[in-house]
């Protein structure tokens, strides 16, 4: 099963970094994650559905992100899932706003579709604001984005990122 570092002792993990010649406590490659932290990012659910370029991006992101946090966080974290997704942001038709005296559009929902390396797709998640329906979506202004979605488990909570480059995620 996917779990954080097997050795959750701060000093124990620091020794593993030093054993690997990482006296700066920075990972260099996915192999470092496996040896030091004890989990194989290639076994992350969704990994098998990525293209080779997306797998490389995921590995580079994991190294970069894990290097961006402190050791106490590193020993609690692991990637829960990874998917290459297309996100749609749905907006309303223009509505007159009396306060600002102009038409505005509201974002009223989103949808994520998983794009697999074999060309297949899978619906991941969709939501619309509670008071909205499909008829409220102005399809002429739907925004579309593609990125690697990486879900992390760290410090007992879940966090996910849009990853567009190893050092570009939010």
mmCIF file of C-alpha atoms in Angstrom:
data_model
loop_
_atom_site.group_PDB
_atom_site.id
_atom_site.type_symbol
_atom_site.label_atom_id
_atom_site.label_comp_id
_atom_site.label_asym_id
_atom_site.label_seq_id
_atom_site.Cartn_x
_atom_site.Cartn_y
_atom_site.Cartn_z
ATOM 1 C CA UNK A 1 0.000 0.000 0.000
ATOM 2 C CA UNK A 2 1.068 3.589 -0.459
ATOM 3 C CA UNK A 3 2.388 5.103 2.705
ATOM 4 C CA UNK A 4 4.791 7.747 3.914
ATOM 5 C CA UNK A 5 8.380 7.078 4.823
ATOM 6 C CA UNK A 6 8.837 3.712 6.502
ATOM 7 C CA UNK A 7 11.407 5.247 8.845
ATOM 8 C CA UNK A 8 9.565 8.114 10.511
ATOM 9 C CA UNK A 9 12.420 8.945 12.841
ATOM 10 C CA UNK A 10 13.832 12.356 11.976
ATOM 11 C CA UNK A 11 17.369 11.226 12.775
ATOM 12 C CA UNK A 12 16.882 7.920 10.955
ATOM 13 C CA UNK A 13 15.822 9.643 7.737
ATOM 14 C CA UNK A 14 18.682 12.131 8.030
ATOM 15 C CA UNK A 15 21.092 9.157 8.288
ATOM 16 C CA UNK A 16 19.616 7.693 5.098
ATOM 17 C CA UNK A 17 20.189 10.997 3.289
ATOM 18 C CA UNK A 18 23.787 11.016 4.501
ATOM 19 C CA UNK A 19 24.270 7.355 3.480
ATOM 20 C CA UNK A 20 23.221 8.344 -0.053
ATOM 21 C CA UNK A 21 25.738 11.186 -0.062
ATOM 22 C CA UNK A 22 22.980 13.765 0.324
ATOM 23 C CA UNK A 23 24.519 15.832 3.129
ATOM 24 C CA UNK A 24 22.401 18.779 1.942
ATOM 25 C CA UNK A 25 19.289 16.598 2.601
ATOM 26 C CA UNK A 26 18.028 17.176 -0.940
ATOM 27 C CA UNK A 27 16.698 14.458 -3.199
ATOM 28 C CA UNK A 28 18.193 14.253 -6.692
ATOM 29 C CA UNK A 29 16.024 11.601 -8.375
ATOM 30 C CA UNK A 30 13.008 9.342 -7.895
ATOM 31 C CA UNK A 31 15.392 6.554 -6.870
ATOM 32 C CA UNK A 32 16.359 8.669 -3.837
ATOM 33 C CA UNK A 33 12.700 8.774 -2.806
ATOM 34 C CA UNK A 34 12.519 4.979 -2.966
ATOM 35 C CA UNK A 35 15.758 4.369 -1.064
ATOM 36 C CA UNK A 36 15.415 7.110 1.540
ATOM 37 C CA UNK A 37 11.654 7.393 2.017
ATOM 38 C CA UNK A 38 10.733 3.825 1.154
ATOM 39 C CA UNK A 39 7.973 4.327 -1.412
ATOM 40 C CA UNK A 40 8.022 3.900 -5.162
ATOM 41 C CA UNK A 41 6.346 6.804 -6.946
ATOM 42 C CA UNK A 42 5.838 4.484 -9.947
ATOM 43 C CA UNK A 43 3.230 2.648 -7.868
ATOM 44 C CA UNK A 44 1.145 5.767 -7.305
ATOM 45 C CA UNK A 45 -2.434 5.151 -8.522
ATOM 46 C CA UNK A 46 -2.831 6.706 -11.982
ATOM 47 C CA UNK A 47 0.881 6.494 -12.843
ATOM 48 C CA UNK A 48 0.309 3.675 -15.326
ATOM 49 C CA UNK A 49 -2.060 5.922 -17.324
ATOM 50 C CA UNK A 50 0.586 8.619 -17.960
ATOM 51 C CA UNK A 51 2.697 9.067 -21.081
ATOM 52 C CA UNK A 52 6.472 8.798 -20.672
ATOM 53 C CA UNK A 53 6.791 12.622 -20.721
ATOM 54 C CA UNK A 54 4.103 12.919 -18.046
ATOM 55 C CA UNK A 55 5.868 10.264 -15.940
ATOM 56 C CA UNK A 56 9.093 12.263 -16.199
ATOM 57 C CA UNK A 57 7.233 15.422 -15.162
ATOM 58 C CA UNK A 58 5.682 13.596 -12.205
ATOM 59 C CA UNK A 59 9.052 12.276 -11.023
ATOM 60 C CA UNK A 60 10.669 15.709 -11.353
ATOM 61 C CA UNK A 61 7.744 17.312 -9.493
ATOM 62 C CA UNK A 62 7.966 14.780 -6.650
ATOM 63 C CA UNK A 63 11.670 15.479 -6.164
ATOM 64 C CA UNK A 64 11.210 19.251 -6.397
ATOM 65 C CA UNK A 65 8.176 19.356 -4.103
ATOM 66 C CA UNK A 66 9.664 17.066 -1.475
ATOM 67 C CA UNK A 67 12.791 19.234 -1.473
ATOM 68 C CA UNK A 68 10.638 22.304 -0.837
ATOM 69 C CA UNK A 69 9.333 21.088 2.533
ATOM 70 C CA UNK A 70 11.058 20.403 5.823
ATOM 71 C CA UNK A 71 12.135 16.983 7.036
ATOM 72 C CA UNK A 72 9.250 16.718 9.503
ATOM 73 C CA UNK A 73 6.832 17.030 6.580
ATOM 74 C CA UNK A 74 8.872 14.790 4.255
ATOM 75 C CA UNK A 75 8.549 11.872 6.654
ATOM 76 C CA UNK A 76 4.735 12.121 6.603
ATOM 77 C CA UNK A 77 4.102 12.575 2.886
ATOM 78 C CA UNK A 78 3.519 10.526 -0.234
ATOM 79 C CA UNK A 79 1.661 11.058 -3.532
ATOM 80 C CA UNK A 80 -1.830 9.510 -3.253
ATOM 81 C CA UNK A 81 -2.778 9.774 -6.931
ATOM 82 C CA UNK A 82 -1.586 11.317 -10.168
ATOM 83 C CA UNK A 83 -3.584 12.017 -13.330
ATOM 84 C CA UNK A 84 -3.193 14.073 -16.462
ATOM 85 C CA UNK A 85 -6.459 16.002 -16.610
ATOM 86 C CA UNK A 86 -8.388 18.420 -18.739
ATOM 87 C CA UNK A 87 -10.274 20.893 -16.594
ATOM 88 C CA UNK A 88 -13.291 22.833 -17.811
ATOM 89 C CA UNK A 89 -14.324 25.994 -15.988
ATOM 90 C CA UNK A 90 -17.954 26.830 -16.576
ATOM 91 C CA UNK A 91 -19.301 30.376 -16.496
ATOM 92 C CA UNK A 92 -22.801 31.811 -16.425
ATOM 93 C CA UNK A 93 -24.382 33.897 -19.123
ATOM 94 C CA UNK A 94 -23.750 37.620 -18.621
ATOM 95 C CA UNK A 95 -25.801 39.108 -15.804
ATOM 96 C CA UNK A 96 -26.295 42.807 -15.141
ATOM 97 C CA UNK A 97 -24.740 43.956 -11.895
ATOM 98 C CA UNK A 98 -26.394 47.123 -10.549
ATOM 99 C CA UNK A 99 -23.533 47.951 -8.207
ATOM 100 C CA UNK A 100 -20.815 48.108 -10.872
ATOM 101 C CA UNK A 101 -23.173 48.965 -13.737
ATOM 102 C CA UNK A 102 -22.024 46.346 -16.213
ATOM 103 C CA UNK A 103 -22.575 42.759 -17.298
ATOM 104 C CA UNK A 104 -20.536 40.150 -15.477
ATOM 105 C CA UNK A 105 -20.105 36.395 -15.683
ATOM 106 C CA UNK A 106 -19.767 34.135 -12.666
ATOM 107 C CA UNK A 107 -17.804 30.922 -12.525
ATOM 108 C CA UNK A 108 -20.505 28.409 -11.684
ATOM 109 C CA UNK A 109 -18.767 25.060 -11.936
ATOM 110 C CA UNK A 110 -15.882 22.854 -12.996
ATOM 111 C CA UNK A 111 -15.291 19.470 -14.512
ATOM 112 C CA UNK A 112 -12.184 17.290 -14.662
ATOM 113 C CA UNK A 113 -11.610 14.571 -17.269
ATOM 114 C CA UNK A 114 -8.688 12.145 -16.916
ATOM 115 C CA UNK A 115 -6.743 11.807 -20.177
ATOM 116 C CA UNK A 116 -4.991 8.432 -20.377
ATOM 117 C CA UNK A 117 -1.868 7.646 -22.395
ATOM 118 C CA UNK A 118 -3.839 5.114 -24.479
ATOM 119 C CA UNK A 119 -6.181 7.878 -25.696
ATOM 120 C CA UNK A 120 -9.102 6.931 -23.484
ATOM 121 C CA UNK A 121 -10.768 9.367 -21.115
ATOM 122 C CA UNK A 122 -12.499 8.974 -17.792
ATOM 123 C CA UNK A 123 -14.808 11.397 -16.040
ATOM 124 C CA UNK A 124 -13.119 12.345 -12.775
ATOM 125 C CA UNK A 125 -15.293 14.948 -11.081
ATOM 126 C CA UNK A 126 -17.880 17.564 -11.960
ATOM 127 C CA UNK A 127 -19.679 20.117 -9.883
ATOM 128 C CA UNK A 128 -22.011 23.043 -10.441
ATOM 129 C CA UNK A 129 -23.006 25.596 -7.839
ATOM 130 C CA UNK A 130 -26.044 24.399 -5.890
ATOM 131 C CA UNK A 131 -28.533 26.688 -7.593
ATOM 132 C CA UNK A 132 -27.179 26.095 -11.136
ATOM 133 C CA UNK A 133 -27.935 23.564 -13.878
ATOM 134 C CA UNK A 134 -26.416 22.676 -17.249
ATOM 135 C CA UNK A 135 -28.785 25.204 -18.842
ATOM 136 C CA UNK A 136 -27.018 28.006 -16.917
ATOM 137 C CA UNK A 137 -23.647 27.322 -18.588
ATOM 138 C CA UNK A 138 -22.593 29.688 -21.365
ATOM 139 C CA UNK A 139 -20.634 27.204 -23.488
ATOM 140 C CA UNK A 140 -19.171 29.986 -25.642
ATOM 141 C CA UNK A 141 -16.857 31.056 -22.811
ATOM 142 C CA UNK A 142 -15.952 27.730 -21.227
ATOM 143 C CA UNK A 143 -12.265 27.753 -20.279
ATOM 144 C CA UNK A 144 -10.157 24.642 -20.754
ATOM 145 C CA UNK A 145 -6.842 23.734 -19.096
ATOM 146 C CA UNK A 146 -4.623 20.635 -19.151
ATOM 147 C CA UNK A 147 -2.152 19.746 -16.439
ATOM 148 C CA UNK A 148 -0.853 16.978 -14.210
ATOM 149 C CA UNK A 149 -2.976 16.720 -11.085
ATOM 150 C CA UNK A 150 -1.004 15.358 -8.146
ATOM 151 C CA UNK A 151 -2.786 14.561 -4.891
ATOM 152 C CA UNK A 152 -0.486 14.382 -1.871
ATOM 153 C CA UNK A 153 -1.086 13.067 1.626
ATOM 154 C CA UNK A 154 1.028 14.960 4.133
ATOM 155 C CA UNK A 155 0.796 15.706 7.838
ATOM 156 C CA UNK A 156 -2.505 13.818 7.964
ATOM 157 C CA UNK A 157 -4.232 16.007 5.350
ATOM 158 C CA UNK A 158 -4.762 15.924 1.600
ATOM 159 C CA UNK A 159 -3.441 18.597 -0.739
ATOM 160 C CA UNK A 160 -3.384 18.662 -4.523
ATOM 161 C CA UNK A 161 -1.535 20.624 -7.159
ATOM 162 C CA UNK A 162 -1.833 21.636 -10.790
ATOM 163 C CA UNK A 163 1.604 20.714 -12.174
ATOM 164 C CA UNK A 164 2.694 22.265 -15.472
ATOM 165 C CA UNK A 165 6.482 21.964 -15.017
ATOM 166 C CA UNK A 166 8.693 20.438 -12.296
ATOM 167 C CA UNK A 167 8.994 23.791 -10.555
ATOM 168 C CA UNK A 168 5.629 25.206 -11.646
ATOM 169 C CA UNK A 169 2.742 24.039 -9.519
ATOM 170 C CA UNK A 170 -0.008 25.613 -7.496
#
